Tab-separated table of C-alpha atoms and ligand atoms in Angstrom:
chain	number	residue	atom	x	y	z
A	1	UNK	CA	96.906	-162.706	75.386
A	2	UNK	CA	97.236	-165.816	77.452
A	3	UNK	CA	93.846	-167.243	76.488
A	4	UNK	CA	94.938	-166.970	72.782
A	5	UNK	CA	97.818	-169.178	73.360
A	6	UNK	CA	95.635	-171.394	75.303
A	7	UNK	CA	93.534	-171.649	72.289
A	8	UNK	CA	95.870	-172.081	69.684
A	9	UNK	CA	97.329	-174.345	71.272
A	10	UNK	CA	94.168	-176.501	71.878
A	11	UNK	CA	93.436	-176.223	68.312
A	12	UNK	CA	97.035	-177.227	66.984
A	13	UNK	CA	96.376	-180.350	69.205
A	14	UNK	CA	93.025	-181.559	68.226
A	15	UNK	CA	94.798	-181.085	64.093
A	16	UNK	CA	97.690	-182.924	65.336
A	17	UNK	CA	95.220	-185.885	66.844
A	18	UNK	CA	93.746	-185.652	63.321
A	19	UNK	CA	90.153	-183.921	64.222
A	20	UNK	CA	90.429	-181.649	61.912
A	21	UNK	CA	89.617	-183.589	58.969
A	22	UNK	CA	89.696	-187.267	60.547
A	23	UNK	CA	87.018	-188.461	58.248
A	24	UNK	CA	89.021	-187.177	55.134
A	25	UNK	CA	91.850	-189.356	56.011
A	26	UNK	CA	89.761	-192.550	55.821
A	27	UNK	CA	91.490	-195.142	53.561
A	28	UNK	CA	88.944	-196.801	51.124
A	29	UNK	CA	88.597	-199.561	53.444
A	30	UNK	CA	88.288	-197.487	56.269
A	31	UNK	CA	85.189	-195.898	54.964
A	32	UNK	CA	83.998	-199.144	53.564
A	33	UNK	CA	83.751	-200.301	57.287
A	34	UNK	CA	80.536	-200.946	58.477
A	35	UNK	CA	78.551	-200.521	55.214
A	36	UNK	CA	79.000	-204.421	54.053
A	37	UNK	CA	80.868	-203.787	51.126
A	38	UNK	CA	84.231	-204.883	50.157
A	39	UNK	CA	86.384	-202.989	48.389
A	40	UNK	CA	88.963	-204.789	46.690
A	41	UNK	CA	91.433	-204.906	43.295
A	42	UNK	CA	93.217	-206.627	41.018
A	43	UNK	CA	96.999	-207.509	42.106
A	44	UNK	CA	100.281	-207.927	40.155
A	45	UNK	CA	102.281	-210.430	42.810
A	46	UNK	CA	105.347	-208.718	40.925
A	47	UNK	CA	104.547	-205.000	42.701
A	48	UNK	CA	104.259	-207.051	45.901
A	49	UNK	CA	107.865	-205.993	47.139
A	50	UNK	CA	107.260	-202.306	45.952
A	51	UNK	CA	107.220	-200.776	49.462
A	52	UNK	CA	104.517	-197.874	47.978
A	53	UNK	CA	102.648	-200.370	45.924
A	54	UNK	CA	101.990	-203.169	49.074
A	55	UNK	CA	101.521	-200.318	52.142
A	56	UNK	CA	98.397	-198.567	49.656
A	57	UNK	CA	97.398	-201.711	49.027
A	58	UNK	CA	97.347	-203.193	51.970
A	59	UNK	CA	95.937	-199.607	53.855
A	60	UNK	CA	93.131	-199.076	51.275
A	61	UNK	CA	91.209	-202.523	50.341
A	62	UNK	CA	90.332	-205.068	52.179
A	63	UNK	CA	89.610	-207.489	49.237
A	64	UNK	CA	92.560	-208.385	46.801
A	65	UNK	CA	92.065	-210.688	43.500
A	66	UNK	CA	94.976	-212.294	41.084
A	67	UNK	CA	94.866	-210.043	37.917
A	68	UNK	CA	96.763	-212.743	35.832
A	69	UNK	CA	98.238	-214.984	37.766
A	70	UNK	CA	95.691	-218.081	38.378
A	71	UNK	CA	94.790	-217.481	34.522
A	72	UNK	CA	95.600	-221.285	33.157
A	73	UNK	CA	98.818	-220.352	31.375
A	74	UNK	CA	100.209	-219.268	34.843
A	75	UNK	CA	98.928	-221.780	37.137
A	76	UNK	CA	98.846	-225.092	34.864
A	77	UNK	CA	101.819	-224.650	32.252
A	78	UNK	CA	102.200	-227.917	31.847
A	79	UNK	CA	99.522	-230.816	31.330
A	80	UNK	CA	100.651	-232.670	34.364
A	81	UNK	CA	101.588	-229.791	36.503
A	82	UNK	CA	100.297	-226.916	38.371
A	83	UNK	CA	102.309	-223.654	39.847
A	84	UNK	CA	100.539	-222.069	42.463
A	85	UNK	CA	103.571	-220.244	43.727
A	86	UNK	CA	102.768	-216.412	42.256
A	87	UNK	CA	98.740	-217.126	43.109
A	88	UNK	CA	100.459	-218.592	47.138
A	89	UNK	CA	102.011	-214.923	47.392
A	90	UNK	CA	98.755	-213.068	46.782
A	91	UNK	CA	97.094	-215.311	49.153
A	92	UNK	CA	99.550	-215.047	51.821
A	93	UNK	CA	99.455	-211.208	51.362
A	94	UNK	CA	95.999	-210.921	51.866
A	95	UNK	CA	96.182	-213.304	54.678
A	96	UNK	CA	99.100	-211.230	56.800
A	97	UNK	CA	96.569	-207.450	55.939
A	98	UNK	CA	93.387	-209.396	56.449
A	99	UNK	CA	91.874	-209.449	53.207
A	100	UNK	CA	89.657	-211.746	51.349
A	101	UNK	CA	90.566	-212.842	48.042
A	102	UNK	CA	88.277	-213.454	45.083
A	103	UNK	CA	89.779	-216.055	42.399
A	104	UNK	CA	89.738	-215.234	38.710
A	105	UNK	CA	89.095	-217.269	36.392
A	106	UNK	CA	88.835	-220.893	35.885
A	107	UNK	CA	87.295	-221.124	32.482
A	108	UNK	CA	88.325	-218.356	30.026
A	109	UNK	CA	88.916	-218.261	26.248
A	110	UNK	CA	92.258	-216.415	26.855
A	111	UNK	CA	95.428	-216.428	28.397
A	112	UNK	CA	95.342	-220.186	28.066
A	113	UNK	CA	98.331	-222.630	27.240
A	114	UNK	CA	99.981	-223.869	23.702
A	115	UNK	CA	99.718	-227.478	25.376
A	116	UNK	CA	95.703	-226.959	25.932
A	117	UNK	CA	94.718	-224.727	22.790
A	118	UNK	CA	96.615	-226.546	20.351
A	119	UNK	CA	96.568	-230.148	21.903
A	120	UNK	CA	93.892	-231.368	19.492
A	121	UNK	CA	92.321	-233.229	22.590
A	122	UNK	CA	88.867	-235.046	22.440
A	123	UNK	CA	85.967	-233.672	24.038
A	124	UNK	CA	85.721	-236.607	26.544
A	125	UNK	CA	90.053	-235.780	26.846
A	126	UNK	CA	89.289	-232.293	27.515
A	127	UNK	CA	86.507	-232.784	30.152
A	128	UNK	CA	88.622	-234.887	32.100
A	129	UNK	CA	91.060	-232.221	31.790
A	130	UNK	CA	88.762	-229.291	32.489
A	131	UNK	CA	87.716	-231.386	35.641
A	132	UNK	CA	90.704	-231.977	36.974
A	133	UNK	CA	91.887	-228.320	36.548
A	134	UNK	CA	88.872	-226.687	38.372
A	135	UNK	CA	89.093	-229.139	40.819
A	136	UNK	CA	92.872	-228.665	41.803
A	137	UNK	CA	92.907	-225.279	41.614
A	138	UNK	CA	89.500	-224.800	43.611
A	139	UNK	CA	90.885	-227.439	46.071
A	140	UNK	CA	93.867	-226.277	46.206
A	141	UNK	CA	92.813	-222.546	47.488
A	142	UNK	CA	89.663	-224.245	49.742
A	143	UNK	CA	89.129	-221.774	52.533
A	144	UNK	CA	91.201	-219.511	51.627
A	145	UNK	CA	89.558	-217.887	48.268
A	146	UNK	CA	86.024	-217.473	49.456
A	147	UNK	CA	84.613	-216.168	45.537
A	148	UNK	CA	85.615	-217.421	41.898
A	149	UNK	CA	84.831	-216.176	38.593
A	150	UNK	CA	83.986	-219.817	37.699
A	151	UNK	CA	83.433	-218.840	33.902
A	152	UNK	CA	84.664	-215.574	31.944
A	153	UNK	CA	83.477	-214.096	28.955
A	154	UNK	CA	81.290	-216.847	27.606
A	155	UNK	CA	78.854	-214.970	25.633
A	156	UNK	CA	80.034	-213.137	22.073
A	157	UNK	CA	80.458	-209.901	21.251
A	158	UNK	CA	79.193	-210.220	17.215
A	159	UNK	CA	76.386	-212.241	17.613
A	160	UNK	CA	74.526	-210.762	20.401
A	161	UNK	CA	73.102	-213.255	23.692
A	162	UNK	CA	75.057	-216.609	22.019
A	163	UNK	CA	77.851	-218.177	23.620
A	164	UNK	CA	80.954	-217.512	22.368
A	165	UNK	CA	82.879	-220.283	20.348
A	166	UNK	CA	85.625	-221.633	22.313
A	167	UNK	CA	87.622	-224.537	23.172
A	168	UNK	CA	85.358	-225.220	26.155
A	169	UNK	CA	82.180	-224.877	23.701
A	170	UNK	CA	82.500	-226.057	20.185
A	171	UNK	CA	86.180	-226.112	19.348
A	172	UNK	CA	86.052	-228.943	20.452
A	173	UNK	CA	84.008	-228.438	23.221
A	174	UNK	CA	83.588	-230.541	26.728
A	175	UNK	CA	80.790	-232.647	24.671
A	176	UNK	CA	77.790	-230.248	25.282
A	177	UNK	CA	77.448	-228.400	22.301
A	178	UNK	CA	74.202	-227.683	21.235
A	179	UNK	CA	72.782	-227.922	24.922
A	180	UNK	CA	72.767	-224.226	25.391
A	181	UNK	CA	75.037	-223.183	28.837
A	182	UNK	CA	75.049	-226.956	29.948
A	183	UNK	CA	79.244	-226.509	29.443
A	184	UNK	CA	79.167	-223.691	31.651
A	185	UNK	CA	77.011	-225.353	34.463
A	186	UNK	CA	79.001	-228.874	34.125
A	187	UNK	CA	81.663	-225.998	35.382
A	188	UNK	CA	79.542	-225.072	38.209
A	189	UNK	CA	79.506	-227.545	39.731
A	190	UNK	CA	82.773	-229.429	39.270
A	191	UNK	CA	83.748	-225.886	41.292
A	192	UNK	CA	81.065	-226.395	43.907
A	193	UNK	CA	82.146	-230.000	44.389
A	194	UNK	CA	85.644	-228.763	45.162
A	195	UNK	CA	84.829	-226.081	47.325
A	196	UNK	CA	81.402	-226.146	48.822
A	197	UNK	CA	81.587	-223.083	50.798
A	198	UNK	CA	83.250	-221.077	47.921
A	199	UNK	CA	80.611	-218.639	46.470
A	200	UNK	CA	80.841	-219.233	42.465
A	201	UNK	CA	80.253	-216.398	40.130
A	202	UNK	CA	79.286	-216.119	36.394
A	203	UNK	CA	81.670	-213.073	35.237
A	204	UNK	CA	80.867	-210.859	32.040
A	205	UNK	CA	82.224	-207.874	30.192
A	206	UNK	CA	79.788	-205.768	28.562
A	207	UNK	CA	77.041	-206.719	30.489
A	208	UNK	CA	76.563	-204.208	32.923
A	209	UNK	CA	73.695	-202.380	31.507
A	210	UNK	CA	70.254	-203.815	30.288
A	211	UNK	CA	71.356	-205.029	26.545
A	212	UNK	CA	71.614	-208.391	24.892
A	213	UNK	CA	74.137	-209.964	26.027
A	214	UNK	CA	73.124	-209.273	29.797
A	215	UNK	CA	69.347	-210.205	28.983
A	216	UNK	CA	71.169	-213.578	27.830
A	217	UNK	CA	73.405	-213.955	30.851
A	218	UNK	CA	70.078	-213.303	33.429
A	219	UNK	CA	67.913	-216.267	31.236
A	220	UNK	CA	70.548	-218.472	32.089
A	221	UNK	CA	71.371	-217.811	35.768
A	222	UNK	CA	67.528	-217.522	36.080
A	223	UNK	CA	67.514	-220.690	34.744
A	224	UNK	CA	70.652	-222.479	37.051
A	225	UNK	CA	68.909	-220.652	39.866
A	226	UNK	CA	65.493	-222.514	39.132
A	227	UNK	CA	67.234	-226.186	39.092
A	228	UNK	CA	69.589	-225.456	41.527
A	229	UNK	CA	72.852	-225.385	39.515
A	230	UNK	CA	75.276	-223.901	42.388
A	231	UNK	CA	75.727	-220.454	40.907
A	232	UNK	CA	75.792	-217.236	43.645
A	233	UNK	CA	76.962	-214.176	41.876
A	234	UNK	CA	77.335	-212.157	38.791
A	235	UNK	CA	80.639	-210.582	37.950
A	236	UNK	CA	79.892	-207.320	36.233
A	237	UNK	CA	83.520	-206.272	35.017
A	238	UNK	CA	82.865	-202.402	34.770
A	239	UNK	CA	85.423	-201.341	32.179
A	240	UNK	CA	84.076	-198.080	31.378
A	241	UNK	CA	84.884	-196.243	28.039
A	242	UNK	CA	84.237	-192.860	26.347
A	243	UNK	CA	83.328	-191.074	30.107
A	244	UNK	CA	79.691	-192.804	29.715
A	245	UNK	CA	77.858	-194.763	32.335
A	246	UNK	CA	74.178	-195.278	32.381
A	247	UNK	CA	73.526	-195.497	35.962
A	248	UNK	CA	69.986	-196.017	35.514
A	249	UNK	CA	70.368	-198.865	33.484
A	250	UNK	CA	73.287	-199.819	35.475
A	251	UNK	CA	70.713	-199.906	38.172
A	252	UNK	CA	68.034	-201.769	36.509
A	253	UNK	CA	70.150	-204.167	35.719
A	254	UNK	CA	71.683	-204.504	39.611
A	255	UNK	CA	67.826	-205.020	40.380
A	256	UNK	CA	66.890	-207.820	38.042
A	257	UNK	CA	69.691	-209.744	39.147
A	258	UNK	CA	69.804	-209.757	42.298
A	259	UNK	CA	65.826	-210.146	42.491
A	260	UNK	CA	66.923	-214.242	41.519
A	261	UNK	CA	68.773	-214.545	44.950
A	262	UNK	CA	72.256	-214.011	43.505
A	263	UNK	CA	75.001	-211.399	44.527
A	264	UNK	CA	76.130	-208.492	42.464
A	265	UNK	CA	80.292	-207.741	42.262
A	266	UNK	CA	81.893	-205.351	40.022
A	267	UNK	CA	85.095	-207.217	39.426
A	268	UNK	CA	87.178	-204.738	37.003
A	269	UNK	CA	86.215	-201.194	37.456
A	270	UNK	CA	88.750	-198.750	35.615
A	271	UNK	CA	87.349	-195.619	33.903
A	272	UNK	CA	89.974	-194.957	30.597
A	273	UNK	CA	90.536	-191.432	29.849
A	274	UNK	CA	91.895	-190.331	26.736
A	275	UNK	CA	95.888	-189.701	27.306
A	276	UNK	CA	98.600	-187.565	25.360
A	277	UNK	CA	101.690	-189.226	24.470
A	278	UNK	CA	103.425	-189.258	27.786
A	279	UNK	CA	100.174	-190.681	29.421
A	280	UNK	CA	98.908	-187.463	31.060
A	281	UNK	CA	94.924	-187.038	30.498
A	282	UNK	CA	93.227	-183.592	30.110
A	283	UNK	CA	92.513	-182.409	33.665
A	284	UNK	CA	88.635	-182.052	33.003
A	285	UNK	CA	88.690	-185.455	32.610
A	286	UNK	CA	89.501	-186.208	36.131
A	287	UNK	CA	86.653	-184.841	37.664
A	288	UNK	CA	84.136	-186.671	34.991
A	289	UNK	CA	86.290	-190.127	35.813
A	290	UNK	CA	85.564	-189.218	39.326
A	291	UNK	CA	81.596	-188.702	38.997
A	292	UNK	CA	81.615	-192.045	37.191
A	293	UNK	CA	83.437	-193.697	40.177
A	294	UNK	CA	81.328	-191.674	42.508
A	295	UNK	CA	78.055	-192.639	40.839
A	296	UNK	CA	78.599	-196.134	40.010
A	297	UNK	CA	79.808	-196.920	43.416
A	298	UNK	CA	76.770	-195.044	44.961
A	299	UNK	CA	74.360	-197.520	42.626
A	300	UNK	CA	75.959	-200.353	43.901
A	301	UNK	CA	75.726	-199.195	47.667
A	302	UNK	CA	72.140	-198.665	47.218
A	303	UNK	CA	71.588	-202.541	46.405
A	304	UNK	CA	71.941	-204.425	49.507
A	305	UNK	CA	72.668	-207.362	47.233
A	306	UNK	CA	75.489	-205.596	45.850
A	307	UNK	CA	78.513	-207.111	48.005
A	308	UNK	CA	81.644	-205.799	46.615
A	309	UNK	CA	83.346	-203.050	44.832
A	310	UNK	CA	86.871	-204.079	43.191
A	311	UNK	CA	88.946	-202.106	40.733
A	312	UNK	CA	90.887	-203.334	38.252
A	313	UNK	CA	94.679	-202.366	39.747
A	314	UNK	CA	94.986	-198.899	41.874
A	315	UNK	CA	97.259	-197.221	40.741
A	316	UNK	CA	97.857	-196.075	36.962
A	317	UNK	CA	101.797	-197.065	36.850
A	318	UNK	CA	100.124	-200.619	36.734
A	319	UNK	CA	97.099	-201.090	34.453
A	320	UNK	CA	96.059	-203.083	31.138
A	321	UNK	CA	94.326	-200.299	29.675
A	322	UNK	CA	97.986	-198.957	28.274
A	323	UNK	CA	98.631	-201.466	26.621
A	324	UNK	CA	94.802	-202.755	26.002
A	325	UNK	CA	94.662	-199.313	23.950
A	326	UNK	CA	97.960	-199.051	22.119
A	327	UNK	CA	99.115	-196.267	24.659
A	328	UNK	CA	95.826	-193.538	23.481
A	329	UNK	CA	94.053	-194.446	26.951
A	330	UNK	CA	95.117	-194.280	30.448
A	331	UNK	CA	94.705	-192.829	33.763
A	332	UNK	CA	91.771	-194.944	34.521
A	333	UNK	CA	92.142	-195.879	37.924
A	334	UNK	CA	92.396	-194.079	41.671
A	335	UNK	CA	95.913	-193.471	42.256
A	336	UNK	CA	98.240	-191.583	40.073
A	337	UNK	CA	101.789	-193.349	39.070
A	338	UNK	CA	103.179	-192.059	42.052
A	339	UNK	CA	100.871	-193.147	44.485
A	340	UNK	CA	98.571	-189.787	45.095
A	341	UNK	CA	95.347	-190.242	45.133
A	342	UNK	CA	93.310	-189.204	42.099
A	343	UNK	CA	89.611	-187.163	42.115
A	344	UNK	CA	88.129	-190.737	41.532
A	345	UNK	CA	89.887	-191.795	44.490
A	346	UNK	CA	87.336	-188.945	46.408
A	347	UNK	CA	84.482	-189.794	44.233
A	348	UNK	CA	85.039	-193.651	45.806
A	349	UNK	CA	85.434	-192.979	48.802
A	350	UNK	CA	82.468	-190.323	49.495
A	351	UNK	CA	80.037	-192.754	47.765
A	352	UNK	CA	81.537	-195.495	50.708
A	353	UNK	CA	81.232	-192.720	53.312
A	354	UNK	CA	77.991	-191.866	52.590
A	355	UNK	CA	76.519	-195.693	52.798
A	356	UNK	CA	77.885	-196.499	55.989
A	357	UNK	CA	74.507	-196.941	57.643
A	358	UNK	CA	73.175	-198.357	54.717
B	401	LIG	C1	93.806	-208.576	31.583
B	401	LIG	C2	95.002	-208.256	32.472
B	401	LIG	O1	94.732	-207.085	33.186
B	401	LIG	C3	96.252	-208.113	31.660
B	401	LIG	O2	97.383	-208.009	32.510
B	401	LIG	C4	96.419	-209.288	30.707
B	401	LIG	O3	97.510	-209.065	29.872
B	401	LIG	C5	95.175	-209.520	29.893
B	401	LIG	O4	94.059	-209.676	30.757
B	401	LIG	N1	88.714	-209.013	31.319
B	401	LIG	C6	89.175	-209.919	32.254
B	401	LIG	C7	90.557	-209.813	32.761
B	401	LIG	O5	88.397	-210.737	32.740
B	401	LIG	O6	91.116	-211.053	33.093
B	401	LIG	C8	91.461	-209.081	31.780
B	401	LIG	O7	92.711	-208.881	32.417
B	401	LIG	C9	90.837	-207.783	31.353
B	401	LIG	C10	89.518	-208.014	30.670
């Protein structure tokens, strides 16, 4: 009888000291360790003093990025002023947990200011301005923001591989309409000038697979790349729709990209699932969100110029998709409302565990 006792009590030991199932109580970053990946997400500087929202935050990524709040309508309300005070937060946050932080965006079409969009500036007016801007902001976060989405969104939805028409293009423009993405690399390197170690991406919805629009993004950082326009990454945003992701082309496109000598991110992973009236989602659905996570993640982990993995929010008591989708989607990202981790939280984090020797 005395050896059983010996041996539970061994065994109640080695649980207690967590070697039971030590590797399934890896955080995300945990398991990200060693396989040159960041994980990282978007952050609400708001949730900061949520005690549940900053520990999972701070225990699970080790890569944070502002999901609104260096957008120009936050950061440069007024024509002569800037308020970096919700962006200083994030940054300090990261800072204290040892994080990186990605910056998003300088040049968008949205979420800009009545002062800017409706200023009726000139395009020599609104160069200066757009300088300036980049500049300040960029300068202002030197050395501590080590990635920016230089320019968002820039190429249309309706017509397929054109730029989009914008302020920054044509309405009035910076003075380079007509001259293809010559707006967009002006941007480039006003960034590059106030940051030189800062690596500068080109960001994109939509683009993810082979299609139009991404065949029009590749020309032209194929083409920046070629005349050495400072440009080191591509942003693919990864909002995924419908419980479809074409891996392979996912893949394909991961390849073609980062054959020109320029990183890979996905910047905005969420995975919307269809959602009843209170938010719940059907719990199939869970464990096809969780293959996507799973199987996109495991794509990117098989590109060593694939450098980091960032969701957009953690937790689905904070995400745009609600209100993105007039309350019919939800659900879309790791973590439940209350914190408990979802079966895409698993399908993450065995796609990281798996590539750790990669
Ligand atoms: C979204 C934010 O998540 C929302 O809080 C905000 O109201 C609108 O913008 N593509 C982007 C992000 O590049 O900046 C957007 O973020 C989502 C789509």
């Amino acid at each position: 009888m005395k050896w059983r006792a010996l041996v539970f009590v061994l065994v109640t030991a080695l649980l207690c000291l967590g070697f039971g199932d030590g590797v399934r109580e890896q955080s995300l970053r945990e398991a990200a360790q060693g396989s040159g990946m960041l994980i990282g997400t978007a952050v609400r500087p708001a949730q900061l003093s949520e005690m549940a929202y900053s520990s999972t935050l701070a225990r699970e990524f080790n890569m944070l990025e502002p999901e609104d709040v260096l957008k120009w309508e936050v950061v440069h309300p007024e024509r002569e002023s800037f308020d970096f005070s919700q962006g200083d937060q994030i940054v300090d946050f990261a800072a204290r947990h040892g994080m990186k932080v990605r910056g998003h965006t300088l040049v968008w079409h949205q979420q800009n200011p009545k002062w800017l969009t409706d200023g009726r500036y000139t395009s020599g007016e609104l160069a200066q301005i757009i300088e300036k801007h980049i500049k300040t902001v960029v300068g202002h976060y030197r050395g501590k923001i080590f990635a920016w989405d230089v320019v968002n969104e820039a190429f249309d939805e309706l017509h397929v591989g054109e730029l989009r028409s914008t302020i920054w293009l044509n309405q009035p423009g910076i003075g380079l309409a007509g001259n293809g993405s010559s707006y967009i690399e002006r941007c480039f390197r006003w960034a590059h000038e106030a940051d030189p170690q800062a690596l500068l991406f080109y960001n994109e919805a939509g683009a993810e697979v082979v299609n139009p629009k991404s065949d029009a993004i590749y020309a032209m950082v194929r083409d920046f790349r070629q005349r050495g326009v400072p440009i080191d990454g591509v942003g693919f945003q990864m909002h995924i729709e419908k419980l479809r992701a074409d891996v392979a082309s996912i893949s394909a496109n991961i390849k073609r990209f980062t054959a020109l000598g320029v990183q890979v991110h996905i910047t905005e992973m969420d995975v919307a699932l269809p959602v009843d009236p209170n938010g719940n989602p059907r719990p199939e659905d869970l464990q096809m969100q969780a293959d996507i996570y799973r199987e996109v993640a495991a794509a990117f982990l098989s590109h060593p110029g694939c450098t980091a993995i960032q969701t957009w929010g953690f937790t689905d008591k904070y995400s745009w998709i609600g209100s993105h989708s007039k309350k019919t989607q939800g659900a879309a990202l790791p973590f439940d409302r209350y914190y408990g981790t979802k079966p895409a939280y698993d399908g993450l984090r065995d796609a990281l565990e798996r590539a750790r020797s990669r």
